[in-house]
Coordinates of C-alpha atoms and ligand atoms in Angstrom, one line a residue:
X1 CA -1.3 44.7 8.3
X2 CA -0.1 41.8 7.4
X3 CA -3.7 41.3 4.5
X4 CA -2.1 44.5 3.4
X5 CA 0.9 43.1 2.2
X6 CA -1.1 39.7 0.7
X7 CA -4.2 41.6 -1.1
X8 CA -1.0 43.8 -3.1
X9 CA 0.5 39.3 -2.9
X10 CA -2.3 38.7 -5.1
X11 CA -2.8 42.0 -7.1
X12 CA 0.5 41.6 -8.3
X13 CA -0.4 37.8 -9.0
X14 CA -1.8 35.7 -12.3
X15 CA -2.9 32.7 -12.8
X16 CA -3.5 30.1 -15.6
X17 CA -7.5 30.8 -15.8
X18 CA -6.0 34.2 -17.1
X19 CA -3.8 33.7 -19.0
X20 CA -6.2 31.3 -21.1
X21 CA -8.2 34.3 -20.9
X22 CA -6.2 37.3 -22.2
X23 CA -4.0 35.6 -24.2
X24 CA -7.2 34.9 -26.5
X25 CA -8.9 38.5 -26.0
X26 CA -5.1 38.9 -27.7
X27 CA -6.2 37.3 -30.3
X28 CA -9.0 39.2 -30.7
X29 CA -10.9 36.8 -29.6
X30 CA -14.0 37.4 -28.3
X31 CA -15.7 34.7 -27.5
X32 CA -16.2 30.7 -26.7
X33 CA -18.4 28.5 -27.2
X34 CA -19.0 25.9 -25.4
X35 CA -19.9 24.1 -21.7
X36 CA -18.9 24.9 -18.6
X37 CA -18.2 21.7 -16.0
X38 CA -15.0 20.4 -13.9
X39 CA -12.6 21.4 -14.7
X40 CA -13.4 24.7 -16.4
X41 CA -16.4 25.6 -14.6
X42 CA -14.5 29.4 -13.5
X43 CA -13.2 29.6 -16.9
X44 CA -16.2 30.6 -18.0
X45 CA -17.5 32.8 -14.9
X46 CA -14.4 34.8 -15.3
X47 CA -14.2 34.2 -19.1
X48 CA -17.2 36.2 -18.7
X49 CA -15.7 38.4 -16.6
X50 CA -13.5 40.0 -18.9
X51 CA -16.1 41.0 -21.3
X52 CA -16.4 37.9 -23.5
X53 CA -19.3 36.3 -24.7
X54 CA -19.9 32.4 -23.4
X55 CA -21.6 30.5 -25.5
X56 CA -23.3 27.5 -23.3
X57 CA -24.5 23.9 -24.9
X58 CA -27.1 21.5 -23.9
X59 CA -24.1 19.0 -25.4
X60 CA -20.8 19.9 -26.9
X61 CA -20.7 18.9 -29.5
X62 CA -23.1 21.3 -30.7
X63 CA -20.5 24.1 -29.0
X64 CA -17.9 23.3 -31.7
X65 CA -20.1 22.9 -34.6
X66 CA -20.9 26.6 -33.0
X67 CA -17.1 27.0 -32.8
X68 CA -16.6 26.0 -36.2
X69 CA -19.4 27.9 -37.6
X70 CA -17.0 31.5 -36.6
X71 CA -14.2 29.6 -38.2
X72 CA -15.4 29.4 -41.9
X73 CA -18.0 32.3 -41.0
X74 CA -14.3 34.7 -39.5
X75 CA -10.8 33.9 -40.9
X76 CA -10.5 33.4 -36.3
X77 CA -11.0 30.5 -35.3
X78 CA -13.9 29.7 -33.5
X79 CA -13.3 28.1 -29.4
X80 CA -15.2 24.8 -28.3
X81 CA -14.5 24.5 -24.6
X82 CA -15.1 21.3 -23.2
X83 CA -14.6 19.5 -19.5
X84 CA -12.1 16.5 -19.6
X85 CA -13.1 12.5 -21.3
X86 CA -16.9 12.2 -22.4
X87 CA -17.3 15.6 -22.9
X88 CA -14.2 16.2 -25.0
X89 CA -16.0 13.1 -26.6
X90 CA -18.7 14.7 -27.5
X91 CA -16.6 17.7 -29.1
X92 CA -14.4 16.1 -31.2
X93 CA -16.8 15.5 -33.7
X94 CA -17.2 18.9 -34.5
X95 CA -13.5 19.1 -34.1
X96 CA -13.4 16.3 -36.7
X97 CA -15.8 17.1 -38.5
X98 CA -14.6 21.5 -39.0
X99 CA -10.6 19.8 -39.9
X100 CA -12.2 17.4 -42.7
X101 CA -14.4 20.9 -44.0
X102 CA -11.5 22.5 -43.8
X103 CA -12.8 25.2 -41.3
X104 CA -10.4 26.5 -38.7
X105 CA -11.0 26.3 -34.2
X106 CA -9.7 25.5 -31.4
X107 CA -11.5 22.2 -29.1
X108 CA -10.0 23.4 -25.8
X109 CA -10.3 20.9 -23.6
X110 CA -9.0 20.3 -19.5
X111 CA -8.4 16.6 -18.9
X112 CA -7.8 14.9 -15.7
X113 CA -4.4 14.5 -13.2
X114 CA -2.2 13.6 -15.4
X115 CA 0.1 11.8 -12.5
X116 CA -3.4 9.2 -12.6
X117 CA -3.8 9.6 -16.3
X118 CA -0.8 8.1 -17.6
X119 CA -0.7 5.1 -14.6
X120 CA -4.5 4.2 -15.0
X121 CA -5.1 4.9 -12.4
X122 CA -8.4 6.3 -12.2
X123 CA -8.6 9.1 -11.9
X124 CA -12.5 11.1 -12.3
X125 CA -13.6 11.5 -17.0
X126 CA -9.8 9.9 -16.7
X127 CA -8.5 10.1 -20.1
X128 CA -5.7 10.0 -22.6
X129 CA -7.8 12.7 -24.1
X130 CA -4.4 14.9 -26.7
X131 CA -3.6 11.0 -28.2
X132 CA -7.2 10.6 -28.8
X133 CA -7.3 13.9 -30.5
X134 CA -4.8 13.6 -33.0
X135 CA -5.5 11.3 -35.7
X136 CA -9.0 14.1 -36.2
X137 CA -7.5 17.2 -35.8
X138 CA -3.9 19.8 -38.0
X139 CA -3.1 20.3 -34.4
X140 CA -2.9 18.8 -31.0
X141 CA -0.7 19.8 -28.3
X142 CA -0.8 20.2 -24.1
X143 CA 0.1 23.1 -21.9
X144 CA 1.8 22.0 -18.4
X145 CA 2.3 25.4 -17.3
X146 CA 1.4 28.4 -16.6
X147 CA 4.0 30.2 -17.8
X148 CA 3.6 28.6 -21.1
X149 CA -0.5 29.0 -22.1
X150 CA 0.4 32.6 -24.0
X151 CA 3.1 30.0 -26.4
X152 CA 0.1 27.2 -26.7
X153 CA -2.1 29.2 -27.3
X154 CA 0.1 31.0 -30.2
X155 CA 0.4 27.8 -31.5
X156 CA -2.9 26.2 -31.9
X157 CA -4.0 30.4 -33.3
X158 CA -1.2 29.9 -35.9
X159 CA -2.3 26.2 -37.2
X160 CA -5.7 26.5 -37.3
X161 CA -5.4 29.2 -39.5
X162 CA -1.8 28.9 -41.9
X163 CA -1.9 26.5 -44.9
X164 CA -5.4 24.9 -45.5
X165 CA -7.4 26.1 -42.3
X166 CA -8.3 23.1 -39.8
X167 CA -9.6 22.0 -36.3
X168 CA -6.8 22.1 -33.6
X169 CA -6.4 20.0 -29.5
X170 CA -5.5 22.7 -27.2
X171 CA -5.8 20.0 -24.0
X172 CA -5.3 22.4 -20.7
X173 CA -5.4 20.4 -17.3
X174 CA -6.5 20.7 -14.4
X175 CA -3.7 21.6 -12.6
X176 CA -3.0 24.5 -15.4
X177 CA -6.3 26.5 -14.6
X178 CA -4.2 27.0 -10.5
X179 CA -1.1 27.8 -11.0
X180 CA -0.5 31.1 -10.0
X181 CA 3.1 33.3 -11.9
X182 CA 4.2 36.6 -11.3
X183 CA 1.3 38.9 -13.6
X184 CA 4.0 40.9 -15.3
X185 CA 5.8 38.3 -16.5
X186 CA 2.5 36.4 -17.2
X187 CA 1.7 39.6 -19.1
X188 CA 4.8 39.1 -21.3
X189 CA 4.7 35.6 -21.3
X190 CA 1.4 36.2 -23.7
X191 CA 1.9 36.0 -27.7
X192 CA 0.1 38.5 -30.2
X193 CA -0.3 36.1 -33.0
X194 CA 1.4 37.9 -36.7
X195 CA 0.4 37.0 -39.6
X196 CA -1.7 34.5 -38.9
X197 CA -1.7 33.0 -42.4
X198 CA 0.8 34.3 -44.1
X199 CA -0.3 34.8 -47.8
X200 CA 1.0 32.2 -50.5
X201 CA 2.0 33.4 -53.7
X202 CA 1.7 31.4 -56.2
X203 CA 4.7 30.6 -58.8
X204 CA 4.2 33.5 -61.8
X205 CA 5.0 30.2 -64.3
X206 CA 2.3 28.1 -62.5
X207 CA -0.5 31.5 -63.6
X208 CA 1.1 31.2 -67.1
X209 CA 1.0 27.5 -67.4
X210 CA -2.8 27.7 -66.2
X211 CA -3.8 30.1 -68.5
X212 CA -2.8 29.0 -71.3
X213 CA -5.3 26.0 -70.8
X214 CA -7.9 27.7 -70.3
X215 CA -7.1 30.9 -73.1
X216 CA -7.1 27.4 -75.2
X217 CA -10.3 25.5 -74.3
X218 CA -13.5 25.3 -76.7
X219 CA -15.5 24.4 -72.7
X220 CA -14.0 25.7 -69.9
X221 CA -16.1 25.6 -66.9
X222 CA -15.0 27.3 -63.6
X223 CA -15.9 25.2 -59.9
X224 CA -16.0 27.8 -57.4
X225 CA -15.6 25.8 -53.8
X226 CA -16.4 26.7 -49.5
X227 CA -12.6 26.7 -49.9
X228 CA -12.8 29.9 -52.3
X229 CA -15.7 31.3 -50.0
X230 CA -13.8 31.1 -47.1
X231 CA -11.0 33.2 -48.4
X232 CA -12.5 36.2 -49.1
X233 CA -11.3 37.0 -51.7
X234 CA -15.1 37.5 -53.3
X235 CA -14.3 41.0 -55.1
X236 CA -11.6 39.1 -57.0
X237 CA -13.7 35.6 -57.7
X238 CA -16.7 37.4 -58.5
X239 CA -13.8 39.9 -61.8
X240 CA -12.1 36.6 -62.7
X241 CA -16.1 35.0 -62.9
X242 CA -16.6 37.6 -64.8
X243 CA -13.1 38.8 -67.0
X244 CA -13.1 35.5 -68.2
X245 CA -16.7 35.1 -69.3
X246 CA -16.8 30.6 -68.5
X247 CA -19.5 29.3 -67.2
X248 CA -18.8 28.8 -63.0
X249 CA -20.2 26.7 -60.8
X250 CA -20.8 26.8 -57.3
X251 CA -20.6 23.6 -55.5
X252 CA -23.3 23.9 -52.3
X253 CA -21.0 26.7 -49.5
X254 CA -19.8 28.1 -52.6
X255 CA -23.1 29.4 -52.9
X256 CA -23.8 33.2 -53.6
X257 CA -20.5 34.3 -54.0
X258 CA -21.8 35.3 -57.2
X259 CA -25.6 35.6 -57.3
X260 CA -26.3 32.4 -58.2
X261 CA -29.1 34.4 -61.3
X262 CA -26.0 34.3 -62.7
X263 CA -26.4 34.5 -66.1
X264 CA -22.8 32.6 -66.1
X265 CA -23.7 29.8 -63.3
X266 CA -24.1 26.4 -64.9
X267 CA -25.8 25.3 -62.3
X268 CA -29.1 24.0 -63.7
X269 CA -27.6 22.6 -66.8
X270 CA -24.9 20.9 -63.7
X271 CA -24.7 17.3 -65.7
X272 CA -24.2 19.4 -69.2
X273 CA -21.4 21.1 -68.5
X274 CA -20.1 19.1 -65.6
X275 CA -20.1 15.6 -68.3
X276 CA -18.8 18.2 -71.4
X277 CA -17.0 21.2 -70.7
X278 CA -12.9 20.4 -72.3
X279 CA -11.1 22.0 -69.5
X280 CA -12.2 22.9 -65.2
X281 CA -10.7 25.5 -62.9
X282 CA -11.7 24.0 -60.4
X283 CA -11.1 26.6 -56.5
X284 CA -11.1 25.6 -53.1
X285 CA -13.4 22.7 -54.4
X286 CA -12.1 18.5 -53.4
X287 CA -12.3 16.3 -56.8
X288 CA -13.8 14.0 -53.0
X289 CA -17.5 11.8 -54.2
X290 CA -19.0 14.8 -54.0
X291 CA -17.8 15.6 -57.4
X292 CA -17.0 11.9 -58.3
X293 CA -13.5 11.9 -58.2
X294 CA -14.0 14.1 -61.2
X295 CA -14.5 10.6 -63.4
X296 CA -17.0 8.6 -64.7
X297 CA -20.2 9.1 -66.3
X298 CA -20.6 12.6 -64.6
X299 CA -17.3 14.0 -65.8
X300 CA -18.2 12.4 -69.6
X301 CA -15.5 10.8 -71.6
X302 CA -12.2 8.8 -70.7
X303 CA -10.0 11.4 -70.5
X304 CA -11.6 14.1 -72.5
X305 CA -10.8 16.7 -70.0
X306 CA -8.2 18.6 -68.4
X307 CA -7.8 20.6 -64.7
X308 CA -6.6 23.9 -63.5
X309 CA -6.5 22.8 -59.3
X310 CA -5.7 26.2 -57.9
X311 CA -5.4 25.2 -53.7
X312 CA -3.6 26.0 -50.4
X313 CA -2.1 22.5 -49.9
X314 CA -0.3 21.0 -52.3
X315 CA -0.9 17.7 -51.1
X316 CA -4.6 17.8 -52.7
X317 CA -2.9 18.3 -55.9
X318 CA -3.5 14.6 -58.6
X319 CA -5.2 13.4 -55.5
X320 CA -8.3 11.4 -57.6
X321 CA -6.7 12.6 -61.1
X322 CA -4.5 14.4 -62.6
X323 CA -4.3 17.7 -62.5
X324 CA -2.7 19.2 -65.6
X325 CA -1.7 23.5 -64.4
X326 CA -1.7 23.0 -60.2
X327 CA -2.0 26.6 -59.3
X328 CA -1.1 26.6 -55.2
X329 CA -1.1 29.5 -52.9
X330 CA -3.6 31.0 -50.7
X331 CA -7.0 31.7 -53.1
X332 CA -7.3 35.9 -52.6
X333 CA -3.0 35.8 -54.4
X334 CA -3.4 33.3 -56.9
X335 CA -6.4 34.8 -58.3
X336 CA -5.7 38.2 -59.0
X337 CA -2.9 36.7 -59.7
X338 CA -4.6 34.8 -62.8
X339 CA -6.5 38.1 -63.0
X340 CA -2.8 40.5 -64.0
X341 CA -1.4 37.9 -66.7
X342 CA -5.2 38.1 -68.4
X343 CA -4.8 41.2 -69.5
X344 CA -7.4 43.0 -72.0
X345 CA -7.5 40.6 -75.0
X346 CA -9.0 38.0 -73.1
X347 CA -11.4 36.3 -75.4
X348 CA -14.5 35.2 -74.3
X349 CA -15.4 31.5 -74.5
X350 CA -16.8 29.5 -77.7
X351 CA -20.8 31.5 -77.8
X352 CA -21.4 27.1 -79.1
X353 CA -20.6 26.6 -75.3
X354 CA -21.5 28.8 -73.9
X355 CA -25.1 29.6 -75.9
X356 CA -25.8 25.1 -75.4
X357 CA -25.6 25.7 -72.0
X358 CA -27.8 29.0 -71.6
X359 CA -30.6 26.5 -73.5
X360 CA -30.8 23.4 -71.5
X361 CA -30.7 26.1 -68.4
X362 CA -33.8 27.9 -70.5
X363 CA -35.5 24.4 -71.0
X364 CA -34.7 23.0 -66.6
X365 CA -35.4 26.2 -65.6
X366 CA -38.4 26.9 -67.7
X367 CA -39.3 23.3 -66.1
X368 CA -38.3 23.6 -62.2
X369 CA -40.4 27.0 -62.2
X370 CA -44.2 24.7 -63.5
X371 CA -43.2 22.2 -60.4
X372 CA -42.9 24.2 -58.0
X373 CA -45.9 26.2 -58.9
X374 CA -48.0 23.4 -58.4
X375 CA -49.7 23.3 -54.9
X376 CA -50.4 19.1 -53.7
X377 CA -51.8 19.2 -50.5
X378 CA -49.8 17.8 -48.4
X379 CA -47.1 20.4 -49.1
X380 CA -44.0 18.8 -51.2
X381 CA -41.0 19.5 -50.6
X382 CA -41.0 21.9 -53.7
X383 CA -44.3 23.8 -52.9
X384 CA -42.4 24.5 -49.3
X385 CA -39.4 25.6 -50.6
X386 CA -41.1 27.4 -53.7
X387 CA -41.3 29.9 -50.9
X388 CA -38.5 29.4 -48.6
X389 CA -37.0 30.6 -51.9
X390 CA -39.1 33.7 -52.2
X391 CA -37.5 34.6 -48.3
X392 CA -34.4 33.9 -49.5
X393 CA -34.3 37.1 -52.3
X394 CA -36.0 39.0 -49.8
X395 CA -33.5 38.6 -47.4
X396 CA -30.3 38.2 -49.3
X397 CA -28.5 38.6 -46.4
X398 CA -29.8 35.8 -43.9
X399 CA -27.7 33.0 -43.5
X400 CA -29.4 29.6 -44.5
X401 CA -28.2 26.6 -42.1
X402 CA -29.8 23.3 -43.9
X403 CA -29.0 19.8 -43.4
X404 CA -31.1 15.9 -44.1
X405 CA -31.5 13.9 -47.5
X406 CA -34.0 15.1 -49.2
X407 CA -34.2 18.4 -47.0
X408 CA -30.2 19.4 -48.5
X409 CA -29.5 18.0 -51.9
X410 CA -33.7 20.9 -53.1
X411 CA -33.0 23.3 -50.6
X412 CA -29.7 23.6 -52.3
X413 CA -30.6 23.5 -56.0
X414 CA -34.1 24.8 -55.5
X415 CA -33.4 28.3 -53.2
X416 CA -31.0 30.2 -54.6
X417 CA -28.4 32.1 -52.6
X418 CA -27.2 35.6 -53.7
X419 CA -24.5 36.7 -51.3
X420 CA -21.3 35.6 -50.0
X421 CA -21.0 32.2 -47.0
X422 CA -24.6 32.5 -46.0
X423 CA -25.0 28.8 -47.2
X424 CA -24.1 26.2 -44.7
X425 CA -24.6 22.7 -44.8
X426 CA -23.6 19.2 -44.0
X427 CA -20.4 19.6 -46.2
X428 CA -17.6 17.2 -46.7
X429 CA -18.9 14.4 -44.3
X430 CA -22.0 15.3 -45.2
X431 CA -23.0 14.8 -41.7
X432 CA -26.6 15.4 -39.5
X433 CA -26.4 17.6 -35.7
X434 CA -24.0 20.3 -37.4
X435 CA -28.3 22.5 -37.9
X436 CA -28.4 24.2 -34.1
X437 CA -24.9 24.1 -34.6
X438 CA -24.6 26.2 -36.8
X439 CA -27.2 28.0 -36.1
X440 CA -26.8 29.7 -33.2
X441 CA -22.1 30.2 -34.9
X442 CA -23.8 32.2 -37.5
X443 CA -25.5 34.4 -35.7
X444 CA -23.8 35.0 -32.8
X445 CA -20.7 35.4 -34.8
X446 CA -22.8 37.3 -37.8
X447 CA -25.9 38.8 -35.3
X448 CA -27.7 37.9 -39.0
X449 CA -31.2 36.4 -39.0
X450 CA -31.0 32.6 -40.0
X451 CA -32.8 30.8 -41.5
X452 CA -32.0 26.5 -40.7
X453 CA -33.9 24.2 -42.6
X454 CA -33.5 20.8 -41.5
X455 CA -35.0 17.6 -42.7
X456 CA -37.0 15.5 -39.4
X457 CA -34.4 13.4 -38.5
X458 CA -31.2 16.1 -39.2
X459 CA -32.9 18.0 -36.5
X460 CA -33.6 15.4 -34.2
X461 CA -29.7 15.4 -33.7
X462 CA -29.7 19.5 -32.4
X463 CA -32.4 19.6 -31.1
X464 CA -32.0 20.8 -27.8
X465 CA -30.1 24.6 -28.3
X466 CA -33.6 25.5 -28.9
X467 CA -33.1 25.8 -25.9
X468 CA -29.9 27.5 -26.2
X469 CA -31.6 29.7 -29.0
X470 CA -34.1 30.5 -26.6
X471 CA -32.2 31.7 -23.9
X472 CA -29.8 34.1 -26.3
X473 CA -32.9 35.1 -27.6
X474 CA -31.2 34.6 -31.3
X475 CA -32.5 35.3 -34.7
X476 CA -32.8 31.9 -35.5
X477 CA -36.3 30.5 -37.7
X478 CA -36.1 26.9 -37.7
X479 CA -38.3 25.2 -40.7
X480 CA -38.5 22.1 -39.9
X481 CA -39.1 19.8 -43.2
X482 CA -41.2 16.9 -40.5
X483 CA -42.8 14.2 -43.0
X484 CA -42.2 11.7 -40.4
X485 CA -39.0 10.1 -40.5
X486 CA -35.4 9.2 -42.0
X487 CA -35.6 10.5 -45.9
X488 CA -39.7 9.3 -46.0
X489 CA -42.3 8.2 -43.3
X490 CA -43.2 4.9 -45.3
X491 CA -41.5 2.8 -44.4
X492 CA -43.7 -0.6 -43.0
X493 CA -41.5 -3.9 -40.6
X494 CA -41.8 -6.9 -43.1
X495 CA -42.7 -8.3 -39.8
X496 CA -46.3 -7.6 -39.1
X497 CA -45.1 -7.1 -36.1
X498 CA -45.5 -4.1 -33.5
X499 CA -42.1 -1.6 -33.1
X500 CA -42.2 0.4 -36.1
X501 CA -39.7 0.7 -39.5
X502 CA -36.2 0.7 -38.9
X503 CA -36.8 5.1 -40.8
X504 CA -39.7 5.6 -39.0
X505 CA -41.0 8.5 -36.4
X506 CA -44.1 8.9 -33.9
X507 CA -46.3 9.8 -37.0
X508 CA -47.6 13.8 -36.8
X509 CA -45.3 15.2 -34.0
X510 CA -45.4 19.0 -33.8
X511 CA -42.1 20.4 -32.8
X512 CA -43.6 23.5 -32.3
X513 CA -45.0 22.5 -29.6
X514 CA -40.6 22.1 -28.1
X515 CA -39.6 25.2 -28.5
X516 CA -42.9 26.9 -27.0
X517 CA -41.0 25.1 -23.8
X518 CA -38.2 28.1 -23.6
X519 CA -40.6 30.7 -24.6
X520 CA -40.4 30.6 -28.2
X521 CA -42.4 31.1 -30.8
X522 CA -44.2 27.9 -32.5
X523 CA -45.8 27.4 -35.1
X524 CA -48.1 24.7 -37.3
X525 CA -47.4 24.9 -41.3
X526 CA -49.4 23.1 -44.1
X527 CA -49.9 25.1 -46.3
X528 CA -47.3 27.1 -48.1
X529 CA -49.3 30.2 -47.6
X530 CA -49.0 29.5 -43.7
X531 CA -45.4 28.1 -44.4
X532 CA -44.6 31.7 -46.2
X533 CA -46.8 34.4 -43.4
X534 CA -44.4 32.3 -40.5
X535 CA -41.8 32.9 -41.8
X536 CA -42.1 36.2 -42.2
X537 CA -43.1 36.9 -38.7
X538 CA -39.9 35.9 -37.5
X539 CA -37.2 37.5 -39.2
X540 CA -38.9 40.6 -39.4
X541 CA -40.0 39.6 -34.9
X542 CA -35.9 38.3 -35.1
X543 CA -38.3 35.6 -32.7
X544 CA -36.6 32.4 -32.0
X545 CA -39.4 30.2 -34.1
X546 CA -39.8 27.4 -34.7
X547 CA -42.2 26.2 -37.8
X548 CA -43.3 22.8 -37.9
X549 CA -43.4 22.2 -41.9
X550 CA -45.9 19.3 -42.2
X551 CA -44.4 17.8 -45.7
X552 CA -45.8 14.3 -47.1
X553 CA -44.3 11.2 -45.9
X554 CA -43.9 9.9 -49.5
X555 CA -42.4 12.7 -50.9
X556 CA -38.8 12.4 -50.8
X557 CA -36.9 9.1 -52.5
X558 CA -33.8 7.0 -50.1
X559 CA -31.0 8.3 -49.0
X560 CA -31.7 11.6 -51.4
X561 CA -29.4 12.4 -54.6
X562 CA -26.7 9.1 -53.1
X563 CA -28.8 6.5 -53.4
X564 CA -26.3 5.4 -54.9
X565 CA -23.7 5.1 -52.3
X566 CA -27.0 3.3 -49.9
X567 CA -25.3 -0.2 -50.9
X568 CA -28.1 -3.1 -51.5
X569 CA -27.9 -7.2 -51.4
X570 CA -26.6 -8.3 -54.6
X571 CA -27.7 -12.5 -53.0
X572 CA -30.4 -13.4 -54.6
X573 CA -32.4 -14.5 -52.1
X574 CA -34.7 -18.3 -53.0
Ligands
LIG601 P1 -16.4 21.9 -51.1 O1 -16.7 20.4 -50.5 O2 -16.9 22.9 -51.9 O3 -16.1 20.8 -52.9 P2 -14.1 21.2 -50.5 O4 -14.1 21.5 -48.4 O5 -13.7 20.3 -50.9 O6 -14.8 22.5 -51.2 O7 -12.3 22.4 -50.4 C1 -11.8 23.2 -50.1 C2 -10.7 23.9 -50.9 O8 -10.9 24.4 -49.8 C3 -9.5 22.7 -50.0 O9 -8.7 21.8 -51.1 C4 -8.2 23.7 -49.3 O10 -7.2 23.0 -48.7 C5 -9.2 25.0 -50.0 N1 -9.1 26.1 -49.1 C6 -9.4 26.5 -48.0 N2 -8.9 27.4 -47.9 C7 -8.0 28.4 -49.1 C8 -7.1 29.0 -49.3 N3 -7.5 30.3 -48.4 N4 -6.7 28.8 -50.4 C9 -6.0 28.4 -51.1 N5 -7.1 27.0 -50.8 C10 -8.0 27.9 -49.7
LIG602 N1 -25.8 9.7 -38.5 C1 -24.8 11.1 -38.7 C2 -24.5 12.1 -38.0 N2 -25.0 12.0 -40.8 C3 -25.6 10.9 -42.1 N3 -25.9 11.1 -42.9 C4 -26.6 9.7 -41.0 C5 -26.7 9.6 -39.6 C6 -27.1 9.4 -42.1 N4 -28.0 9.8 -42.5 C7 -27.5 10.7 -43.8 O1 -27.1 10.7 -44.5 S1 -29.7 11.4 -44.0 C8 -30.5 11.5 -42.1 C9 -28.8 10.4 -42.0 C10 -29.4 10.2 -40.6 C11 -31.3 12.7 -41.8 C12 -33.0 11.7 -43.5 O2 -33.4 12.4 -43.1 P1 -34.4 13.3 -42.8 O3 -34.6 14.2 -44.5 O4 -35.9 13.7 -41.6 O5 -32.8 14.9 -42.2 P2 -35.3 14.3 -45.5 O6 -35.5 15.4 -46.2 O7 -36.1 13.1 -44.5 O8 -34.5 12.6 -46.2

């Protein structure tokens, strides 16, 4: 009899574990990327039992990167779940990277007991995680009472998604999970976030100002950034470009918003258009280091250019150079207002401008075709990427993940993309280590095949996650461009000592053997034909594959295309 009463009581109760899961599910979040341990082991189990997809990683940074990729691809915050202190810190790099890239994600970390942490009495994995996280994310919250879990998760979701998207930290102390409360009250405490990323309609005068500037331009240019890719306003963005007739440049993760083969793409005449344009319209792209801060030699004659900038963050405007026509709002609303304002009589840019671009494009593309057609032995970046290019053309819905230095720069410029949000890379920081996390996040979220083109150094940062790829049998094909080191393998130790140079790895390493340890398919490819065959098989089978593509160790340049950022001593040596 008494045991019946107890079980009725229990049935009428819920706890912190279940409230976290219910709050996430209520908000349409169905996947957690994480790594179990105290105090969140049971949360991962219970989430799986409740029907969520729980993807367990080997290191939290990669779980965080997977969550960030999911956020970018879906406009829902990706969830990364970690243990306290070291697990939290491992996830923090990904949270900071997501914030820098304007990707929505939530890092949820279990934490140790507040009473002990705050008195610094030495708890298991003691750390003041909330304050550690604050400078590196958009917002950071802590929940102390089970009845506040619903509101805590609602605040985290809204903070991640509204305005400029970014990373949010949610601190859940160990004690919270076990707290029990009445199940009905628990259910009522949950919040389904209404309209988490409200549309922000641009002011009509801002739209008119922008259109007037664009209309008067003799050499206009549109620059699409990854904010434009994130916005999922693909049809309107394409319509804006095509209706205006303005040549455009995609930033790396905006590639494919319009197919790179589009007649208006000015990518193959990039330096010409950046230097010569008189009016540049930025759509979800910041004038940061990736665009030489909007000034200097890259941008041609000083003060000869005017900018229109569409962005959701008003404080982005004038961050580097004066912006003549800011348009503040969400890209979908801004682009549709611009389209409406253009009317039906919009005059295309002067033929002199578009003709000069076409001429340069043709010249550069013909030159590139000759380079790509060469077949040196060992392979160089061009001959290997020539077959990658064909593979992506044949499978335009495949997601390409890309990191490295030369591997990044050459892949970005050689491999055409055909669909929006199909390219994920080192992004705003130029960070190494996103490879396997982004690949897993993309594969899990979209179910599409993923091709990860990785420098051998870049791959090393997340290489252990090939086990995760095999464990979940994900359709990921990793291609390691193996040139024996960071940037290349040619450096020598100037002392003649037995240590190799700092940039050099084990020569002729067989990365393909790594995936075989976990049941995946490893391939050693020394020619474009072998590489093409292996990629085609991987994509057709959907089987986890790692191709060790042997690249000439002298083929790259130090720092790839950003050599100018690499300090060299100016001191004269005697
Ligand atoms: P890229 O590196 O491709 O040049 P950035 O990351 O520098 O792009 O810039 C992205 C910009 O897009 C950010 O300034 C961000 O505020 C903005 N952004 C992101 N999402 C939206 C959106 N939905 N509407 C408007 N602007 C957005
Ligand atoms: N650590 C982190 C987290 N990010 C970084 N960007 C670096 C170190 C420095 N770094 C680069 O900027 S590129 C790179 C490093 C270590 C690797 C380049 O070698 P690779 O590529 O083998 O990946 P290539 O194609 O051989 O140049």
